[in-house]
XYZ file of N, CA and C in Angstrom:
834
model
N 30.409 59.081 107.506
C 31.444 59.990 108.003
C 31.358 60.112 109.511
N 30.116 60.229 109.962
C 29.906 60.344 111.411
C 30.335 59.059 112.107
N 30.016 57.919 111.455
C 30.432 56.634 112.048
C 31.944 56.514 112.098
N 32.643 57.010 111.045
C 34.106 56.953 111.033
C 34.693 57.812 112.138
N 34.128 58.992 112.315
C 34.620 59.846 113.394
C 34.351 59.240 114.761
N 33.208 58.570 114.874
C 32.920 57.911 116.143
C 33.886 56.777 116.425
N 34.223 56.008 115.379
C 35.192 54.921 115.560
C 36.565 55.465 115.933
N 36.953 56.551 115.242
C 38.248 57.142 115.578
C 38.250 57.688 117.007
N 37.147 58.264 117.403
C 37.062 58.775 118.767
C 37.148 57.665 119.804
N 36.818 56.447 119.424
C 36.927 55.317 120.353
C 38.314 54.674 120.307
N 38.906 54.649 119.100
C 40.196 53.964 118.941
C 41.342 54.817 119.468
N 41.296 56.106 119.219
C 42.421 56.968 119.609
C 42.666 56.939 121.120
N 41.641 57.018 121.963
C 41.912 56.900 123.415
C 42.519 55.563 123.792
N 42.043 54.481 123.101
C 42.630 53.173 123.397
C 44.117 53.120 123.032
N 44.448 53.703 121.900
C 45.858 53.728 121.478
C 46.682 54.546 122.449
N 46.126 55.668 122.881
C 46.863 56.497 123.824
C 47.059 55.781 125.158
N 46.005 55.077 125.588
C 46.131 54.313 126.834
C 47.159 53.185 126.695
N 47.146 52.549 125.518
C 48.108 51.469 125.279
C 49.539 52.012 125.278
N 49.754 53.143 124.598
C 51.083 53.734 124.583
C 51.509 54.185 125.970
N 50.551 54.692 126.727
C 50.868 55.111 128.091
C 51.250 53.912 128.951
N 50.556 52.802 128.737
C 50.867 51.583 129.483
C 52.246 51.036 129.091
N 52.494 51.020 127.806
C 53.777 50.493 127.329
C 54.944 51.358 127.804
N 54.743 52.650 127.898
C 55.834 53.529 128.331
C 56.225 53.287 129.780
N 55.353 52.686 130.543
C 55.677 52.403 131.945
C 56.191 51.005 132.181
N 56.312 50.195 131.148
C 56.772 48.807 131.311
C 58.289 48.787 131.463
N 58.767 48.010 132.458
C 60.190 47.792 132.680
C 60.426 46.302 132.916
N 61.540 45.812 132.392
C 61.931 44.415 132.604
C 63.237 44.423 133.394
N 63.186 43.839 134.571
C 64.368 43.756 135.439
C 64.893 42.328 135.362
N 66.145 42.189 134.972
C 66.745 40.855 134.849
C 67.151 40.317 136.227
N 67.562 39.054 136.218
C 67.833 38.362 137.475
C 69.003 38.984 138.238
N 69.979 39.503 137.522
C 71.175 40.043 138.182
C 71.083 41.541 138.394
N 69.875 42.110 138.357
C 69.699 43.542 138.543
C 68.654 43.819 139.611
N 68.745 45.014 140.152
C 67.721 45.558 141.030
C 67.363 46.952 140.541
N 66.099 47.320 140.703
C 65.642 48.644 140.298
C 65.299 49.498 141.495
N 65.884 50.671 141.563
C 65.594 51.626 142.645
C 64.549 52.606 142.106
N 63.395 52.616 142.732
C 62.254 53.368 142.213
C 62.100 54.679 142.980
N 61.880 55.766 142.206
C 61.616 57.086 142.767
C 60.254 57.556 142.255
N 59.465 58.066 143.163
C 58.158 58.622 142.782
C 58.145 60.103 143.131
N 58.079 60.882 142.098
C 58.151 62.333 142.243
C 59.402 62.745 143.026
N 60.495 62.040 142.730
C 61.782 62.367 143.346
C 62.047 61.708 144.682
N 61.084 60.983 145.231
C 61.262 60.341 146.529
C 61.469 58.837 146.331
N 62.351 58.296 147.150
C 62.625 56.849 147.082
C 61.446 56.092 147.676
N 60.943 55.123 146.902
C 59.775 54.373 147.362
C 60.037 52.876 147.486
N 61.160 52.363 146.979
C 61.414 50.938 147.137
C 62.261 50.366 146.009
N 62.439 49.039 146.085
C 63.230 48.304 145.105
C 62.324 47.432 144.261
N 62.705 47.228 143.047
C 62.021 46.313 142.150
C 62.960 45.144 141.848
N 62.486 43.942 142.118
C 63.289 42.749 141.873
C 63.142 42.306 140.422
N 63.740 41.146 140.122
C 63.720 40.644 138.750
C 62.302 40.303 138.316
N 62.009 40.590 137.040
C 60.705 40.262 136.472
C 60.085 41.439 135.731
N 58.791 41.294 135.457
C 58.039 42.337 134.747
C 57.592 43.383 135.757
N 57.921 44.634 135.469
C 57.567 45.725 136.374
C 56.941 46.863 135.571
N 55.974 47.526 136.228
C 55.305 48.653 135.574
C 55.386 49.867 136.471
N 55.790 51.003 135.862
C 55.912 52.257 136.571
C 54.855 53.225 136.078
N 54.465 54.109 136.958
C 53.507 55.130 136.563
C 54.217 56.127 135.650
N 53.829 56.242 134.424
C 54.548 57.134 133.490
C 54.561 58.575 133.983
N 55.702 59.232 133.775
C 55.926 60.630 134.106
C 55.890 60.912 135.608
N 55.644 59.900 136.406
C 55.588 60.095 137.864
C 56.689 59.294 138.563
N 56.870 58.068 138.124
C 57.884 57.205 138.728
C 59.072 57.032 137.773
N 60.218 56.882 138.386
C 61.456 56.656 137.634
C 62.251 55.562 138.326
N 62.902 54.715 137.538
C 63.650 53.593 138.118
C 65.094 53.608 137.618
N 66.019 53.446 138.564
C 67.457 53.348 138.264
C 67.863 51.885 138.406
N 68.413 51.317 137.335
C 68.821 49.913 137.325
C 70.257 49.801 137.846
N 70.457 48.901 138.814
C 71.771 48.649 139.402
C 72.151 47.192 139.149
N 73.351 46.996 138.603
C 73.859 45.646 138.334
C 74.446 45.071 139.622
N 74.027 43.848 139.958
C 74.483 43.199 141.187
C 75.634 42.226 140.961
N 76.108 42.097 139.752
C 77.200 41.159 139.492
C 78.539 41.720 139.971
N 79.494 40.806 140.172
C 80.830 41.210 140.607
C 81.541 41.960 139.488
N 82.145 43.079 139.858
C 82.856 43.930 138.909
C 84.355 43.838 139.204
N 85.149 43.678 138.168
C 86.608 43.668 138.295
C 87.147 44.960 137.690
N 87.822 45.753 138.524
C 88.370 47.022 138.073
C 89.882 47.065 138.305
N 90.605 47.455 137.268
C 92.051 47.607 137.384
C 92.376 48.901 138.119
N 93.322 48.795 139.031
C 93.869 49.985 139.692
C 95.103 50.410 138.905
N 95.127 51.602 138.342
C 96.289 52.026 137.533
C 97.571 51.984 138.352
N 98.726 51.871 137.681
C 100.009 51.842 138.413
C 100.170 53.068 139.307
N 100.514 52.816 140.554
C 100.675 53.872 141.537
C 102.136 53.958 141.971
N 102.642 55.186 142.069
C 103.991 55.408 142.594
C 103.937 55.329 144.114
N 104.616 54.322 144.657
C 104.579 54.058 146.092
C 106.002 54.105 146.634
N 106.186 54.754 147.779
C 107.448 54.744 148.503
C 107.255 53.870 149.738
N 107.964 52.764 149.777
C 107.799 51.804 150.865
C 108.374 52.353 152.163
N 108.211 51.576 153.220
C 108.668 52.004 154.539
C 110.179 52.168 154.592
N 110.914 51.353 153.805
C 112.373 51.470 153.767
C 112.842 52.363 152.619
N 111.978 53.298 152.174
C 112.339 54.356 151.219
C 112.773 53.807 149.861
N 112.027 52.852 149.343
C 112.255 52.324 148.003
C 111.061 52.722 147.137
N 111.329 53.365 146.009
C 110.259 53.816 145.117
C 109.908 52.697 144.132
N 108.641 52.296 144.119
C 108.178 51.228 143.232
C 106.863 51.657 142.580
N 106.539 50.996 141.490
C 105.238 51.170 140.831
C 104.433 49.882 141.031
N 103.215 50.039 141.527
C 102.376 48.887 141.864
C 101.009 49.089 141.241
N 100.501 48.048 140.595
C 99.114 48.064 140.141
C 98.400 46.844 140.695
N 97.084 46.920 140.726
C 96.282 45.868 141.359
C 94.946 45.763 140.642
N 94.146 44.791 141.079
C 92.788 44.613 140.570
C 91.861 44.420 141.770
N 90.696 45.055 141.699
C 89.723 45.036 142.788
C 88.453 44.342 142.296
N 87.951 43.397 143.100
C 86.712 42.678 142.793
C 85.659 43.115 143.817
N 84.555 43.666 143.340
C 83.507 44.125 144.242
C 82.151 43.989 143.553
N 81.111 44.072 144.369
C 79.745 44.004 143.847
C 78.823 44.773 144.782
N 77.666 45.145 144.241
C 76.663 45.880 145.020
C 75.774 44.871 145.731
N 75.628 45.022 147.033
C 74.736 44.150 147.798
C 73.486 44.888 148.272
N 73.516 46.227 148.255
C 72.351 47.036 148.601
C 72.217 48.122 147.539
N 71.322 47.881 146.612
C 71.191 48.786 145.475
C 70.715 50.172 145.886
N 69.876 50.254 146.920
C 69.377 51.570 147.323
C 70.503 52.460 147.845
N 71.418 51.886 148.631
C 72.544 52.680 149.131
C 73.485 53.075 147.991
N 73.689 52.193 147.025
C 74.572 52.505 145.908
C 74.067 53.684 145.095
N 72.765 53.963 145.161
C 72.196 55.095 144.429
C 72.048 56.323 145.322
N 71.635 56.094 146.578
C 71.323 57.221 147.457
C 72.541 57.801 148.164
N 73.575 56.973 148.437
C 74.694 57.406 149.261
C 75.901 57.893 148.468
N 75.988 57.571 147.189
C 77.151 57.955 146.404
C 76.697 58.267 144.988
N 77.357 59.244 144.380
C 76.952 59.656 143.039
C 77.245 58.577 142.003
N 78.473 58.056 141.999
C 78.880 57.011 141.052
C 79.731 56.019 141.834
N 79.125 54.905 142.224
C 79.830 53.965 143.089
C 81.017 53.311 142.376
N 80.966 53.148 141.062
C 82.085 52.568 140.331
C 83.306 53.486 140.384
N 83.097 54.754 140.091
C 84.208 55.710 140.109
C 84.731 55.909 141.528
N 83.813 55.988 142.486
C 84.227 56.215 143.875
C 85.036 55.037 144.405
N 84.614 53.824 144.104
C 85.353 52.647 144.567
C 86.725 52.561 143.912
N 86.802 52.905 142.637
C 88.090 52.883 141.950
C 89.063 53.901 142.544
N 88.592 55.113 142.802
C 89.466 56.133 143.390
C 89.883 55.762 144.810
N 88.971 55.199 145.567
C 89.294 54.773 146.925
C 90.329 53.653 146.916
N 90.235 52.768 145.948
C 91.217 51.681 145.840
C 92.612 52.233 145.563
N 92.723 53.274 144.741
C 94.037 53.864 144.443
C 94.666 54.484 145.688
N 93.887 55.268 146.411
C 94.442 55.925 147.600
C 94.769 54.906 148.695
N 93.931 53.895 148.853
C 94.189 52.867 149.870
C 95.426 52.057 149.528
N 95.624 51.786 148.235
C 96.815 51.038 147.811
C 98.086 51.803 148.168
N 98.108 53.106 147.904
C 99.288 53.892 148.249
C 99.493 53.964 149.760
N 98.408 54.099 150.494
C 98.529 54.245 151.949
C 99.015 52.958 152.607
N 98.462 51.819 152.216
C 98.833 50.552 152.861
C 100.242 50.133 152.473
N 100.588 50.224 151.185
C 101.913 49.792 150.748
C 103.009 50.724 151.250
N 102.663 51.952 151.582
C 103.662 52.854 152.151
C 104.033 52.512 153.576
N 103.308 51.593 154.209
C 103.578 51.205 155.586
C 104.337 49.886 155.694
N 104.685 49.258 154.587
C 105.393 47.980 154.614
C 106.743 48.140 153.925
N 107.672 47.258 154.279
C 108.983 47.266 153.647
C 108.952 46.468 152.348
N 109.996 46.665 151.556
C 110.032 46.028 150.234
C 110.050 44.508 150.347
N 110.817 43.971 151.298
C 110.878 42.515 151.454
C 109.506 41.941 151.798
N 108.755 42.639 152.667
C 107.405 42.173 153.007
C 106.470 42.293 151.806
N 106.653 43.341 151.015
C 105.816 43.527 149.829
C 106.020 42.394 148.821
N 107.245 41.890 148.725
C 107.539 40.828 147.769
C 107.210 39.445 148.301
N 107.342 39.252 149.607
C 107.193 37.898 150.159
C 105.849 37.657 150.830
N 105.189 38.710 151.337
C 103.936 38.538 152.067
C 102.775 39.147 151.274
N 102.690 38.756 150.021
C 101.649 39.295 149.140
C 100.241 38.931 149.645
N 100.097 37.731 150.170
C 98.771 37.289 150.622
C 98.268 38.141 151.785
N 99.146 38.434 152.743
C 98.738 39.241 153.896
C 98.377 40.667 153.467
N 99.140 41.230 152.565
C 98.868 42.590 152.100
C 97.544 42.638 151.338
N 97.283 41.642 150.504
C 96.005 41.600 149.782
C 94.828 41.538 150.749
N 94.978 40.729 151.801
C 93.891 40.607 152.782
C 93.678 41.928 153.520
N 94.763 42.614 153.854
C 94.629 43.897 154.546
C 93.976 44.942 153.646
N 94.347 44.976 152.379
C 93.706 45.899 151.439
C 92.218 45.608 151.312
N 91.862 44.343 151.245
C 90.447 43.979 151.101
C 89.634 44.420 152.320
N 90.205 44.233 153.524
C 89.477 44.613 154.739
C 89.273 46.122 154.811
N 90.309 46.892 154.478
C 90.188 48.350 154.549
C 89.174 48.865 153.530
N 89.264 48.378 152.301
C 88.319 48.827 151.270
C 86.891 48.412 151.598
N 86.716 47.203 152.110
C 85.370 46.731 152.426
C 84.747 47.581 153.527
N 85.545 47.970 154.521
C 85.009 48.798 155.601
C 84.617 50.185 155.105
N 85.381 50.747 154.163
C 85.099 52.095 153.684
C 83.973 52.145 152.654
N 83.750 51.057 151.939
C 82.665 51.043 150.952
C 81.366 50.466 151.498
N 81.369 50.007 152.729
C 80.143 49.440 153.300
C 79.005 50.457 153.366
N 79.229 51.752 153.701
C 78.106 52.715 153.675
C 77.515 52.916 152.290
N 78.221 52.541 151.240
C 77.700 52.682 149.880
C 76.963 51.436 149.409
N 76.873 50.421 150.274
C 76.236 49.176 149.861
C 77.079 48.347 148.916
N 78.391 48.550 148.952
C 79.320 47.838 148.067
C 80.144 46.876 148.906
N 80.272 45.655 148.442
C 81.062 44.625 149.112
C 82.308 44.336 148.284
N 83.486 44.628 148.855
C 84.765 44.318 148.205
C 85.145 42.898 148.595
N 85.123 42.000 147.637
C 85.376 40.592 147.922
C 86.843 40.217 147.867
N 87.629 40.918 147.048
C 89.032 40.533 146.915
C 89.822 41.678 146.300
N 91.087 41.769 146.700
C 92.038 42.713 146.118
C 93.321 41.952 145.846
N 93.836 42.046 144.640
C 95.052 41.339 144.259
C 96.072 42.338 143.697
N 97.258 42.353 144.315
C 98.376 43.139 143.770
C 98.947 42.363 142.595
N 98.867 42.923 141.394
C 99.251 42.178 140.189
C 100.728 42.280 139.875
N 101.264 43.484 139.850
C 102.630 43.665 139.358
C 103.330 44.729 140.181
N 104.607 44.448 140.489
C 105.458 45.385 141.223
C 106.651 45.702 140.331
N 106.750 46.939 139.917
C 107.822 47.375 139.023
C 108.928 47.995 139.859
N 110.069 47.279 139.967
C 111.198 47.748 140.771
C 112.172 48.550 139.914
N 112.878 49.508 140.504
C 113.939 50.199 139.761
C 115.048 49.230 139.361
N 115.770 49.578 138.305
C 116.816 48.700 137.797
C 117.907 48.466 138.840
N 118.277 49.509 139.595
C 119.311 49.343 140.615
C 118.863 48.357 141.694
N 117.593 48.429 142.067
C 117.089 47.512 143.090
C 117.019 46.083 142.559
N 116.682 45.920 141.291
C 116.693 44.580 140.706
C 118.090 43.969 140.744
N 119.104 44.784 140.450
C 120.477 44.270 140.509
C 120.875 43.912 141.937
N 120.479 44.737 142.890
C 120.814 44.452 144.286
C 120.142 43.161 144.754
N 118.884 42.967 144.362
C 118.187 41.744 144.751
C 118.822 40.538 144.086
N 119.270 40.702 142.834
C 119.936 39.586 142.149
C 121.243 39.216 142.848
N 122.012 40.234 143.265
C 123.248 39.941 143.994
C 122.964 39.266 145.331
N 121.930 39.723 146.005
C 121.565 39.113 147.274
C 121.156 37.650 147.087
N 120.367 37.391 146.046
C 119.949 36.009 145.783
C 121.148 35.132 145.413
N 122.094 35.691 144.649
C 123.280 34.915 144.281
C 124.122 34.592 145.511
N 124.296 35.566 146.398
C 125.046 35.305 147.629
C 124.353 34.267 148.503
N 123.029 34.313 148.526
C 122.289 33.325 149.315
C 122.463 31.923 148.739
N 122.451 31.815 147.398
C 122.658 30.494 146.790
C 124.070 29.979 147.052
N 125.077 30.868 147.020
C 126.438 30.437 147.315
C 126.560 29.985 148.767
N 125.897 30.699 149.670
C 125.938 30.285 151.075
C 125.325 28.899 151.258
N 124.197 28.664 150.615
C 123.569 27.349 150.724
C 124.442 26.261 150.104
N 125.105 26.587 148.990
C 125.972 25.596 148.352
C 127.133 25.223 149.269
N 127.722 26.229 149.936
C 128.826 25.938 150.842
C 128.363 25.109 152.036
N 127.188 25.423 152.550
C 126.661 24.652 153.678
C 126.390 23.204 153.270
N 125.821 23.022 152.081
C 125.538 21.661 151.607
C 126.837 20.896 151.377
N 127.868 21.581 150.815
C 129.150 20.918 150.596
C 129.788 20.525 151.929
N 129.718 21.412 152.931
C 130.288 21.097 154.240
C 129.558 19.927 154.894
N 128.241 19.911 154.782
C 127.484 18.780 155.325
C 127.843 17.479 154.612
N 128.065 17.567 153.285
C 128.475 16.368 152.556
C 129.834 15.860 153.006
N 130.787 16.794 153.232
C 132.100 16.388 153.719
C 132.002 15.756 155.106
N 131.154 16.325 155.944
C 130.981 15.774 157.289
C 130.400 14.357 157.230
N 129.385 14.164 156.414
C 128.793 12.829 156.289
C 129.774 11.837 155.673
N 130.550 12.328 154.666
C 131.534 11.430 154.052
C 132.596 11.020 155.060
N 133.031 11.969 155.919
C 134.029 11.629 156.930
C 133.488 10.598 157.912
N 132.213 10.745 158.281
C 131.617 9.762 159.187
C 131.566 8.376 158.547
N 131.177 8.322 157.274
C 131.110 7.028 156.597
C 132.501 6.411 156.429
N 133.510 7.247 156.124
C 134.871 6.726 155.999
C 135.380 6.200 157.331
N 135.011 6.882 158.424
C 135.418 6.393 159.738
C 134.801 5.033 160.041
N 133.523 4.886 159.690
C 132.873 3.582 159.893
C 133.506 2.511 159.014
N 133.843 2.869 157.761
C 134.485 1.902 156.872
C 135.852 1.493 157.392
N 136.623 2.457 157.941
C 137.927 2.124 158.503
C 137.802 1.169 159.682
N 136.765 1.355 160.506
C 136.551 0.432 161.626
C 136.257 -0.977 161.130
N 135.438 -1.071 160.081
C 135.111 -2.395 159.541
C 136.349 -3.069 158.951
N 137.160 -2.296 158.201
C 138.366 -2.867 157.579
C 139.378 -3.286 158.627
N 139.489 -2.499 159.722
C 140.470 -2.855 160.763
C 140.100 -4.150 161.466
N 138.808 -4.480 161.541
C 138.404 -5.731 162.179
C 138.625 -6.938 161.284
N 138.684 -6.761 159.970
C 138.868 -7.876 159.048
C 139.865 -7.445 157.973
N 141.162 -7.834 158.093
C 142.162 -7.387 157.114
C 141.884 -7.857 155.695
N 141.155 -8.943 155.526
C 140.869 -9.417 154.171
C 140.006 -8.410 153.401
N 139.247 -7.591 154.109
C 138.423 -6.582 153.446
C 139.274 -5.575 152.690
N 140.413 -5.196 153.272
C 141.306 -4.272 152.604
C 141.866 -4.867 151.307
N 142.174 -6.172 151.336
C 142.676 -6.831 150.138
C 141.618 -6.835 149.030
N 140.366 -7.107 149.382
C 139.284 -7.115 148.397
C 139.057 -5.709 147.834
N 139.144 -4.725 148.696
C 138.961 -3.349 148.222
C 140.092 -2.948 147.285
N 141.305 -3.421 147.592
C 142.456 -3.132 146.741
C 142.264 -3.740 145.354
N 141.801 -4.977 145.306
C 141.561 -5.625 144.017
C 140.436 -4.947 143.250
N 139.401 -4.510 143.951
C 138.287 -3.818 143.286
C 138.756 -2.490 142.698
N 139.623 -1.798 143.388
C 140.161 -0.540 142.868
C 140.976 -0.778 141.609
N 141.753 -1.861 141.582
C 142.518 -2.185 140.377
C 141.607 -2.473 139.196
N 140.495 -3.173 139.454
C 139.536 -3.464 138.381
C 138.923 -2.174 137.846
N 138.595 -1.239 138.729
C 138.006 0.023 138.284
C 138.998 0.841 137.465
N 140.279 0.804 137.834
C 141.280 1.573 137.092
C 141.484 0.985 135.701
N 141.574 -0.320 135.596
C 141.801 -0.953 134.294
C 140.585 -0.867 133.391
N 139.407 -0.660 133.942
C 138.204 -0.577 133.111
C 138.072 0.739 132.387
N 138.836 1.770 132.742
C 138.711 3.074 132.118
C 139.508 3.244 130.850
N 140.379 2.309 130.451
C 141.196 2.450 129.251
C 142.436 1.589 129.356
N 143.390 1.863 128.478
C 144.637 1.108 128.481
C 145.566 1.669 129.547
N 145.856 0.855 130.527
C 146.737 1.255 131.614
C 147.699 0.108 131.904
N 148.868 0.475 132.307
C 149.868 -0.513 132.735
C 149.952 -0.455 134.249
N 149.606 -1.551 134.890
C 149.524 -1.598 136.347
C 150.472 -2.686 136.839
N 151.258 -2.375 137.829
C 152.138 -3.340 138.485
C 151.577 -3.615 139.872
N 150.839 -4.653 140.041
C 150.263 -4.937 141.358
C 151.335 -5.308 142.365
N 151.222 -4.761 143.536
C 152.144 -5.044 144.639
C 151.351 -5.697 145.755
N 151.810 -6.821 146.238
C 151.091 -7.478 147.348
C 151.031 -6.568 148.572
N 149.901 -6.590 149.226
C 149.742 -5.752 150.408
C 150.612 -6.218 151.561
N 150.909 -7.546 151.603
C 151.779 -8.032 152.686
C 153.162 -7.418 152.577
N 153.655 -7.265 151.322
C 154.964 -6.651 151.133
C 154.954 -5.194 151.588
N 153.855 -4.486 151.299
C 153.745 -3.097 151.742
C 153.733 -3.007 153.259
N 153.026 -3.945 153.911
C 153.004 -3.939 155.368
C 154.389 -4.208 155.930
N 155.132 -5.156 155.295
C 156.480 -5.494 155.783
C 157.414 -4.296 155.641
N 157.374 -3.639 154.477
C 158.223 -2.463 154.265
C 157.860 -1.338 155.221
N 156.594 -1.182 155.469
C 156.185 -0.151 156.406
C 156.644 -0.444 157.815
N 156.608 -1.716 158.208
C 157.063 -2.075 159.552
C 158.557 -1.877 159.699
N 159.329 -2.202 158.642
C 160.785 -2.011 158.700
C 161.144 -0.530 158.793
N 160.394 0.298 158.068
C 160.687 1.726 158.096
C 160.385 2.373 159.426
N 159.422 1.830 160.163
C 159.040 2.422 161.446
C 159.678 1.726 162.641
N 160.530 0.650 162.416
C 161.142 -0.075 163.529
C 162.219 0.802 164.157
N 162.273 0.994 165.477
C 163.278 1.851 166.120
C 164.652 1.170 166.135
N 165.721 1.980 165.993
C 167.102 1.448 166.018
C 167.480 1.001 167.421
N 168.318 -0.118 167.505
C 168.679 -0.674 168.812
C 169.732 0.219 169.464
N 169.591 0.667 170.683
C 170.586 1.524 171.344
C 171.807 0.715 171.768
N 172.995 1.387 171.776
C 174.214 0.727 172.211
C 174.159 0.471 173.712
N 174.705 -0.740 174.145
C 174.661 -1.043 175.583
C 175.610 -0.144 176.365
N 175.181 0.221 177.525
C 176.015 1.081 178.384
C 177.196 0.300 178.944
N 178.383 0.943 178.981
C 179.581 0.290 179.502
C 179.647 0.461 181.011
N 180.155 -0.567 181.637
C 180.252 -0.539 183.098
C 181.457 0.278 183.527
N 181.548 0.587 184.814
C 182.664 1.366 185.350
C 183.971 0.599 185.268
N 183.873 -0.728 185.380
C 185.104 -1.538 185.313
C 185.733 -1.457 183.941
N 184.912 -1.493 182.896
C 185.444 -1.420 181.538
C 186.053 -0.053 181.268
N 185.457 1.013 181.834
C 186.027 2.341 181.648
C 187.378 2.466 182.336
N 187.571 1.818 183.559
C 188.855 1.868 184.268
C 189.922 1.125 183.507
N 189.552 -0.068 182.924
C 190.549 -0.823 182.152
C 190.967 -0.066 180.927
N 189.981 0.641 180.328
C 190.333 1.407 179.135
C 191.267 2.559 179.477
N 191.097 3.178 180.636
C 191.951 4.288 181.041
C 193.358 3.805 181.408
N 193.417 2.550 181.927
C 194.715 2.010 182.334
C 195.494 1.410 181.195
N 194.930 1.321 180.040
C 195.630 0.758 178.899
C 196.755 1.681 178.483
N 197.881 1.150 177.779
C 199.030 1.990 177.436
C 198.700 3.129 176.503
N 197.685 2.913 175.655
C 197.354 3.987 174.721
C 196.631 5.126 175.329
N 196.208 5.013 176.566
C 195.431 6.060 177.213
C 196.085 6.537 178.471
N 197.402 6.523 178.544
C 198.121 7.010 179.722
C 198.073 8.518 179.828
N 198.532 9.021 180.946
C 198.560 10.479 181.097
C 199.582 11.100 180.226
N 199.275 12.215 179.703
C 200.174 12.912 178.793
C 201.206 13.682 179.571
């Protein structure tokens, strides 16, 4: 009995020491850092690997160093040109200094999310709707710079901000559709006018070539007849081009003027018996 009590007296302290040792064991993974406090005071960081803390004296807060993607809820924004829109975005950030993320802010995830919402409203309220729709890249870069500067004291690095969706009012969607339709009509008219201009230039060059060689006109005339007869049953009466030229020349020939009578002929006519004085 005495031997059993002696054995228990030896084993129980060992078990207690083992449990005390195990209670202080911590495993820090590669993508984490541990912020260690000893009796409430910050004493340092623990990197990845096996770590042991003094039980009941030291405490460690684990901080994830991986990039976090957080959605920014839809925000009601009034643009610079007084258009009300709903905009949501996504923010990508990560902790680069775990000690600051614990010591400088209560909850860096919540604080960064709230800061992203207010910054989104503030920045988008300074731009016009056309810039918001067309210069998305510049606005994203400006949002990222502002957020990164404001979260730097917390040890948080904002790597990217992306505006995901812009919800426009129905009236504004119709106005933009009308504007786009008018722009397409303007481009169509410009393209048609340019085509007419180019066609006129080519026709002028073709007329110069045909005028230098009259046989070219005859060949073109025959080719046109072939194209017309190839489309179906047609009755065509070919007319020689020489005949057309002859008829055209006769129609444009000026009439011969009557020759002027001399003074002698007018005197003889006056002296004739039929033209005597009355």
